[in-house]
mmCIF file of C-alpha atoms in Angstrom:
data_model
loop_
_atom_site.group_PDB
_atom_site.id
_atom_site.type_symbol
_atom_site.label_atom_id
_atom_site.label_comp_id
_atom_site.label_asym_id
_atom_site.label_seq_id
_atom_site.Cartn_x
_atom_site.Cartn_y
_atom_site.Cartn_z
ATOM 1 C CA MET A 1 194.508 -17.634 -135.743
ATOM 2 C CA ASN A 2 197.177 -17.744 -133.056
ATOM 3 C CA LYS A 3 198.105 -21.051 -131.437
ATOM 4 C CA ILE A 4 199.841 -21.911 -128.161
ATOM 5 C CA PHE A 5 202.046 -24.942 -127.539
ATOM 6 C CA PRO A 6 202.926 -25.605 -123.877
ATOM 7 C CA ILE A 7 206.372 -27.166 -123.530
ATOM 8 C CA TYR A 8 207.056 -29.168 -120.380
ATOM 9 C CA ASN A 9 210.591 -28.360 -119.234
ATOM 10 C CA GLY A 10 210.804 -30.757 -116.283
ATOM 11 C CA THR A 11 210.278 -30.277 -112.557
ATOM 12 C CA TYR A 12 212.566 -28.864 -109.881
ATOM 13 C CA ARG A 13 212.729 -29.227 -106.110
ATOM 14 C CA ILE A 14 214.370 -26.364 -104.197
ATOM 15 C CA SER A 15 215.623 -27.100 -100.695
ATOM 16 C CA PHE A 16 218.289 -25.956 -98.237
ATOM 17 C CA ASN A 17 219.007 -29.240 -96.415
ATOM 18 C CA GLY A 18 218.612 -27.788 -92.936
ATOM 19 C CA LEU A 19 220.346 -24.482 -93.694
ATOM 20 C CA GLY A 20 217.845 -22.284 -91.892
ATOM 21 C CA ARG A 21 214.160 -23.107 -91.546
ATOM 22 C CA VAL A 22 213.443 -22.858 -95.243
ATOM 23 C CA PRO A 23 210.565 -24.842 -96.759
ATOM 24 C CA THR A 24 211.095 -27.117 -99.741
ATOM 25 C CA VAL A 25 209.375 -25.999 -102.935
ATOM 26 C CA GLU A 26 208.662 -28.361 -105.832
ATOM 27 C CA ALA A 27 207.117 -27.198 -109.099
ATOM 28 C CA PRO A 28 206.815 -28.194 -112.754
ATOM 29 C CA ASN A 29 208.291 -25.758 -115.255
ATOM 30 C CA PHE A 30 206.735 -24.772 -118.576
ATOM 31 C CA VAL A 31 207.725 -22.528 -121.439
ATOM 32 C CA PHE A 32 205.388 -21.723 -124.311
ATOM 33 C CA LEU A 33 205.677 -21.615 -128.066
ATOM 34 C CA VAL A 34 203.282 -19.253 -129.806
ATOM 35 C CA GLN A 35 202.496 -19.641 -133.492
ATOM 36 C CA THR A 36 200.978 -16.469 -134.889
ATOM 37 C CA ALA A 37 198.367 -16.230 -137.614
ATOM 38 C CA ASP A 38 201.215 -15.223 -139.944
ATOM 39 C CA GLU A 39 203.144 -18.439 -139.184
ATOM 40 C CA GLU A 40 205.751 -16.725 -137.014
ATOM 41 C CA PHE A 41 207.019 -18.663 -134.012
ATOM 42 C CA ILE A 42 207.532 -16.712 -130.781
ATOM 43 C CA LEU A 43 208.932 -18.260 -127.617
ATOM 44 C CA PHE A 44 207.713 -17.179 -124.188
ATOM 45 C CA ASP A 45 210.588 -17.746 -121.722
ATOM 46 C CA THR A 46 213.393 -20.293 -122.086
ATOM 47 C CA GLY A 47 213.121 -22.575 -119.054
ATOM 48 C CA TYR A 48 215.473 -23.748 -116.314
ATOM 49 C CA ASP A 49 218.764 -25.617 -116.108
ATOM 50 C CA PRO A 50 219.184 -28.346 -113.442
ATOM 51 C CA ALA A 51 222.853 -27.349 -113.164
ATOM 52 C CA THR A 52 221.984 -23.853 -111.902
ATOM 53 C CA LEU A 53 219.477 -24.301 -109.099
ATOM 54 C CA PRO A 54 219.495 -22.159 -105.956
ATOM 55 C CA GLY A 55 219.519 -23.736 -102.520
ATOM 56 C CA VAL A 56 221.434 -26.643 -100.993
ATOM 57 C CA GLY A 57 220.575 -30.148 -102.150
ATOM 58 C CA SER A 58 218.107 -28.886 -104.740
ATOM 59 C CA VAL A 59 217.258 -31.327 -107.520
ATOM 60 C CA GLY A 60 216.096 -30.905 -111.106
ATOM 61 C CA PHE A 61 213.996 -33.658 -112.642
ATOM 62 C CA GLN A 62 214.571 -33.028 -116.330
ATOM 63 C CA GLU A 63 215.144 -35.610 -119.051
ATOM 64 C CA LYS A 64 217.318 -34.649 -122.017
ATOM 65 C CA HIS A 65 214.290 -34.537 -124.309
ATOM 66 C CA GLN A 66 212.620 -32.026 -121.941
ATOM 67 C CA ARG A 67 215.249 -29.352 -122.538
ATOM 68 C CA ILE A 68 213.988 -26.551 -124.689
ATOM 69 C CA VAL A 69 216.046 -27.260 -127.829
ATOM 70 C CA PRO A 70 215.116 -30.974 -128.122
ATOM 71 C CA MET A 71 211.499 -30.085 -127.412
ATOM 72 C CA LEU A 72 211.463 -27.534 -130.217
ATOM 73 C CA ARG A 73 213.048 -30.034 -132.580
ATOM 74 C CA SER A 74 210.323 -32.536 -131.695
ATOM 75 C CA LEU A 75 207.908 -29.903 -133.020
ATOM 76 C CA GLY A 76 209.901 -29.553 -136.243
ATOM 77 C CA LEU A 77 211.724 -26.351 -135.279
ATOM 78 C CA ASP A 78 215.372 -25.379 -134.921
ATOM 79 C CA PRO A 79 216.624 -22.704 -132.489
ATOM 80 C CA ASN A 80 217.528 -20.591 -135.521
ATOM 81 C CA ASP A 81 213.830 -20.543 -136.453
ATOM 82 C CA ILE A 82 213.087 -18.445 -133.354
ATOM 83 C CA GLY A 83 213.529 -14.747 -134.063
ATOM 84 C CA LEU A 84 211.673 -13.393 -131.036
ATOM 85 C CA VAL A 85 211.663 -14.497 -127.402
ATOM 86 C CA VAL A 86 209.416 -12.659 -124.952
ATOM 87 C CA MET A 87 210.897 -12.910 -121.469
ATOM 88 C CA SER A 88 208.277 -12.683 -118.749
ATOM 89 C CA HIS A 89 211.187 -11.816 -116.416
ATOM 90 C CA LEU A 90 214.790 -12.874 -115.892
ATOM 91 C CA HIS A 91 214.587 -15.253 -112.934
ATOM 92 C CA TRP A 92 216.701 -18.407 -113.058
ATOM 93 C CA ASP A 93 213.772 -20.718 -113.914
ATOM 94 C CA HIS A 94 212.741 -18.666 -116.953
ATOM 95 C CA ALA A 95 216.014 -17.445 -118.468
ATOM 96 C CA ALA A 96 218.410 -20.409 -118.398
ATOM 97 C CA ALA A 97 218.435 -21.171 -122.138
ATOM 98 C CA MET A 98 218.593 -17.658 -123.608
ATOM 99 C CA SER A 99 222.011 -18.381 -125.114
ATOM 100 C CA CYS A 100 220.534 -21.275 -127.127
ATOM 101 C CA PHE A 101 218.830 -18.847 -129.536
ATOM 102 C CA PRO A 102 221.581 -17.068 -131.489
ATOM 103 C CA ARG A 103 219.236 -15.255 -133.899
ATOM 104 C CA ALA A 104 216.607 -14.180 -131.405
ATOM 105 C CA ARG A 105 215.835 -10.736 -130.104
ATOM 106 C CA PHE A 106 214.663 -10.735 -126.503
ATOM 107 C CA HIS A 107 211.741 -8.539 -125.491
ATOM 108 C CA VAL A 108 212.322 -7.483 -121.893
ATOM 109 C CA GLN A 109 210.650 -4.684 -119.992
ATOM 110 C CA ALA A 110 213.043 -1.834 -119.195
ATOM 111 C CA ARG A 111 211.514 -1.929 -115.724
ATOM 112 C CA GLU A 112 212.963 -5.411 -115.257
ATOM 113 C CA LEU A 113 216.500 -4.058 -115.499
ATOM 114 C CA GLN A 114 215.652 -0.929 -113.515
ATOM 115 C CA GLY A 115 214.197 -3.090 -110.767
ATOM 116 C CA MET A 116 217.282 -5.303 -110.726
ATOM 117 C CA LEU A 117 219.450 -2.241 -110.144
ATOM 118 C CA HIS A 118 217.420 -1.262 -107.089
ATOM 119 C CA LEU A 119 216.524 -4.547 -105.457
ATOM 120 C CA SER A 120 215.915 -4.393 -101.743
ATOM 121 C CA PRO A 121 216.593 -6.475 -99.807
ATOM 122 C CA LYS A 122 219.628 -7.805 -101.645
ATOM 123 C CA THR A 123 218.494 -11.352 -100.915
ATOM 124 C CA LYS A 124 216.049 -11.026 -103.809
ATOM 125 C CA ARG A 125 219.051 -11.058 -106.131
ATOM 126 C CA ASN A 126 219.200 -14.792 -105.516
ATOM 127 C CA TYR A 127 216.285 -15.169 -107.909
ATOM 128 C CA TYR A 128 218.652 -14.277 -110.758
ATOM 129 C CA TYR A 129 221.577 -16.224 -112.210
ATOM 130 C CA PRO A 130 223.596 -13.592 -114.119
ATOM 131 C CA GLU A 131 225.267 -16.020 -116.550
ATOM 132 C CA HIS A 132 221.836 -16.861 -117.955
ATOM 133 C CA PHE A 133 221.265 -13.429 -119.462
ATOM 134 C CA MET A 134 224.519 -11.456 -119.467
ATOM 135 C CA SER A 135 225.589 -12.708 -122.907
ATOM 136 C CA SER A 136 222.197 -11.681 -124.331
ATOM 137 C CA LEU A 137 222.163 -8.049 -123.172
ATOM 138 C CA GLU A 138 223.171 -6.847 -126.647
ATOM 139 C CA ARG A 139 220.132 -8.571 -128.132
ATOM 140 C CA MET A 140 217.587 -7.276 -125.645
ATOM 141 C CA ASP A 141 214.939 -4.947 -127.057
ATOM 142 C CA LEU A 142 213.720 -3.102 -124.005
ATOM 143 C CA GLN A 143 210.015 -2.336 -123.835
ATOM 144 C CA ASP A 144 208.115 0.439 -122.110
ATOM 145 C CA GLY A 145 204.879 -0.919 -120.736
ATOM 146 C CA ALA A 146 201.847 -2.551 -122.334
ATOM 147 C CA HIS A 147 201.656 -2.784 -126.103
ATOM 148 C CA ASN A 148 200.345 -4.842 -129.002
ATOM 149 C CA LEU A 149 202.955 -7.371 -130.066
ATOM 150 C CA ARG A 150 201.206 -9.029 -133.022
ATOM 151 C CA PRO A 151 197.581 -9.213 -134.194
ATOM 152 C CA GLY A 152 195.650 -10.815 -131.357
ATOM 153 C CA ILE A 153 198.685 -10.818 -129.033
ATOM 154 C CA ASP A 154 199.035 -8.112 -126.388
ATOM 155 C CA VAL A 155 201.656 -7.506 -123.721
ATOM 156 C CA TYR A 156 200.709 -6.419 -120.199
ATOM 157 C CA VAL A 157 203.073 -5.499 -117.388
ATOM 158 C CA THR A 158 201.858 -6.915 -114.097
ATOM 159 C CA GLY A 159 204.594 -5.230 -112.067
ATOM 160 C CA ASP A 160 204.274 -7.951 -109.449
ATOM 161 C CA HIS A 161 206.711 -10.790 -108.725
ATOM 162 C CA THR A 162 209.312 -8.540 -110.380
ATOM 163 C CA TYR A 163 208.973 -4.864 -111.245
ATOM 164 C CA GLY A 164 209.166 -5.652 -114.968
ATOM 165 C CA HIS A 165 207.168 -8.907 -114.997
ATOM 166 C CA GLN A 166 205.182 -9.097 -118.254
ATOM 167 C CA ILE A 167 202.513 -11.453 -119.578
ATOM 168 C CA LEU A 168 200.886 -12.211 -122.935
ATOM 169 C CA ARG A 169 197.173 -12.094 -123.736
ATOM 170 C CA ILE A 170 196.538 -14.242 -126.808
ATOM 171 C CA GLN A 171 193.393 -14.680 -128.889
ATOM 172 C CA THR A 172 192.987 -18.216 -130.257
ATOM 173 C CA ASP A 173 190.205 -20.237 -131.861
ATOM 174 C CA ALA A 174 189.624 -21.816 -128.447
ATOM 175 C CA GLY A 175 189.251 -18.477 -126.682
ATOM 176 C CA VAL A 176 191.430 -15.863 -125.024
ATOM 177 C CA PHE A 177 194.333 -17.173 -122.961
ATOM 178 C CA VAL A 178 196.855 -15.372 -120.793
ATOM 179 C CA LEU A 179 200.398 -16.666 -120.470
ATOM 180 C CA ALA A 180 200.624 -15.373 -116.926
ATOM 181 C CA ALA A 181 204.082 -16.730 -115.982
ATOM 182 C CA ASP A 182 204.577 -16.079 -112.224
ATOM 183 C CA SER A 183 201.866 -13.481 -111.731
ATOM 184 C CA MET A 184 200.385 -15.388 -108.820
ATOM 185 C CA ALA A 185 203.653 -16.818 -107.475
ATOM 186 C CA ASN A 186 205.920 -15.638 -104.700
ATOM 187 C CA HIS A 187 208.747 -17.681 -103.178
ATOM 188 C CA ASP A 188 210.050 -15.140 -100.693
ATOM 189 C CA GLN A 189 209.677 -17.781 -97.987
ATOM 190 C CA LEU A 190 212.673 -19.564 -99.507
ATOM 191 C CA TRP A 191 214.980 -16.843 -98.232
ATOM 192 C CA SER A 192 213.274 -14.999 -95.402
ATOM 193 C CA SER A 193 214.440 -17.280 -92.578
ATOM 194 C CA LEU A 194 218.148 -17.478 -93.453
ATOM 195 C CA SER A 195 220.396 -15.878 -90.840
ATOM 196 C CA ALA A 196 223.465 -13.784 -91.669
ATOM 197 C CA ALA A 197 225.649 -16.815 -90.957
ATOM 198 C CA ASN A 198 223.489 -18.953 -93.244
ATOM 199 C CA TRP A 199 223.862 -16.411 -96.050
ATOM 200 C CA GLU A 200 227.640 -16.391 -95.689
ATOM 201 C CA GLU A 201 227.768 -20.182 -95.872
ATOM 202 C CA TYR A 202 225.413 -20.241 -98.847
ATOM 203 C CA HIS A 203 227.220 -17.574 -100.866
ATOM 204 C CA GLN A 204 230.621 -19.129 -100.250
ATOM 205 C CA GLY A 205 229.312 -22.488 -101.458
ATOM 206 C CA VAL A 206 226.682 -23.564 -103.964
ATOM 207 C CA GLY A 207 225.109 -20.120 -104.059
ATOM 208 C CA ARG A 208 228.207 -18.500 -105.513
ATOM 209 C CA GLY A 209 226.722 -18.327 -109.027
ATOM 210 C CA PHE A 210 223.785 -16.332 -107.695
ATOM 211 C CA TYR A 211 226.012 -13.841 -105.931
ATOM 212 C CA TRP A 212 226.141 -10.806 -108.176
ATOM 213 C CA PRO A 213 229.504 -9.511 -109.414
ATOM 214 C CA GLU A 214 228.460 -5.893 -108.825
ATOM 215 C CA ASP A 215 231.565 -4.431 -110.467
ATOM 216 C CA THR A 216 230.603 -5.952 -113.824
ATOM 217 C CA LEU A 217 226.891 -6.758 -113.733
ATOM 218 C CA LEU A 218 225.459 -3.474 -112.532
ATOM 219 C CA PRO A 219 227.367 -1.325 -115.089
ATOM 220 C CA ALA A 220 226.307 -3.734 -117.838
ATOM 221 C CA LEU A 221 222.635 -3.370 -116.881
ATOM 222 C CA GLU A 222 223.000 0.409 -116.713
ATOM 223 C CA ASN A 223 224.649 0.516 -120.146
ATOM 224 C CA CYS A 224 221.873 -1.595 -121.656
ATOM 225 C CA LEU A 225 219.256 0.823 -120.339
ATOM 226 C CA ARG A 226 221.122 3.974 -121.398
ATOM 227 C CA ARG A 227 221.884 2.606 -124.849
ATOM 228 C CA GLN A 228 218.143 2.309 -125.498
ATOM 229 C CA GLY A 229 217.224 5.654 -123.962
ATOM 230 C CA PHE A 230 215.951 4.522 -120.564
ATOM 231 C CA PRO A 231 216.932 5.967 -117.181
ATOM 232 C CA THR A 232 218.644 3.718 -114.688
ATOM 233 C CA ALA A 233 216.576 5.087 -111.825
ATOM 234 C CA ILE A 234 212.932 4.283 -111.161
ATOM 235 C CA ASN A 235 211.550 7.792 -111.548
ATOM 236 C CA GLU A 236 207.958 6.887 -110.797
ATOM 237 C CA PHE A 237 206.797 3.676 -109.167
ATOM 238 C CA ILE A 238 203.918 2.140 -111.107
ATOM 239 C CA PRO A 239 201.486 0.106 -108.956
ATOM 240 C CA PRO A 240 201.218 -3.557 -109.969
ATOM 241 C CA MET A 241 198.107 -5.024 -111.529
ATOM 242 C CA SER A 242 195.797 -6.692 -109.033
ATOM 243 C CA HIS A 243 195.085 -10.409 -109.290
ATOM 244 C CA ALA A 244 191.499 -9.549 -110.235
ATOM 245 C CA GLU A 245 192.701 -7.383 -113.125
ATOM 246 C CA ILE A 246 194.954 -10.161 -114.391
ATOM 247 C CA LYS A 247 192.224 -12.790 -114.135
ATOM 248 C CA ALA A 248 189.845 -10.529 -116.078
ATOM 249 C CA LEU A 249 192.114 -10.661 -119.145
ATOM 250 C CA GLY A 250 191.311 -14.266 -120.042
ATOM 251 C CA LYS A 251 191.938 -17.874 -119.024
ATOM 252 C CA LEU A 252 195.217 -17.963 -117.115
ATOM 253 C CA ILE A 253 198.005 -20.382 -118.000
ATOM 254 C CA MET A 254 200.659 -20.341 -115.294
ATOM 255 C CA SER A 255 204.267 -21.411 -115.850
ATOM 256 C CA HIS A 256 204.322 -23.719 -112.801
ATOM 257 C CA ASP A 257 200.748 -24.997 -112.682
ATOM 258 C CA PRO A 258 200.681 -28.727 -111.728
ATOM 259 C CA ARG A 259 197.286 -29.056 -113.406
ATOM 260 C CA LEU A 260 198.892 -28.174 -116.712
ATOM 261 C CA SER A 261 201.468 -30.904 -116.153
ATOM 262 C CA ARG A 262 198.844 -33.527 -115.334
ATOM 263 C CA ASN A 263 196.118 -32.704 -117.800
ATOM 264 C CA ASN A 264 197.332 -30.643 -120.718
ATOM 265 C CA ARG A 265 200.956 -31.534 -121.378
ATOM 266 C CA HIS A 266 201.817 -30.961 -125.042
ATOM 267 C CA THR A 267 198.262 -29.974 -125.926
ATOM 268 C CA LEU A 268 197.570 -27.154 -128.333
ATOM 269 C CA TRP A 269 195.222 -24.188 -127.931
#
């Protein structure tokens, strides 16, 4: 039967140190290792990097052993043992260690890239750090909606948080669990109160890495979509799943749930 290993990746605190009336957000960060009934290991997301946090004066609380590679090695695995990584989405706190898995194919919804090409307002682009995923575009296997991934493991596209946000429903001996990532999360308040002057100051300073190089990034995303037979435009908007629909799938395991940090760290389902 399938098994789930939660991997605690540290905690981050996002702040702007008085740059606009932006609230501080602090959250633990988890990625998940899934062991299938056939002894295959699948990673769900790759975690965050304290060196690439948005905001001004933001802090990452992450010990060296809490980075994804040391954590996998503590479980007896090497990065080369991971052949498949399912990316819930490509935000900075989920995609930072994609380059650490040289053999892996990355399952990403085509809608994720389509949505990135048509983000409005542009401030939402600050949820992405392009260097995290640009080098992995050639190894992305774009997906088209819900599908069965492995026996007892199904993919659902919530379409909320990001247009291509996907989750895993996993049958285990302990019951049915849903790796729900950021299905119930929204941090738009981090950016909504920044003035035009604040944005200019931010993008010229610590936010530079989050400022998209449109002349290179957008064509690269378009090429990735076209290469795999997907349009670059969103031809038909698909309504997101409701919270009730997501909750009906099974017991939710969120990527930033403090209860998971306190009660279930390193436990196995």
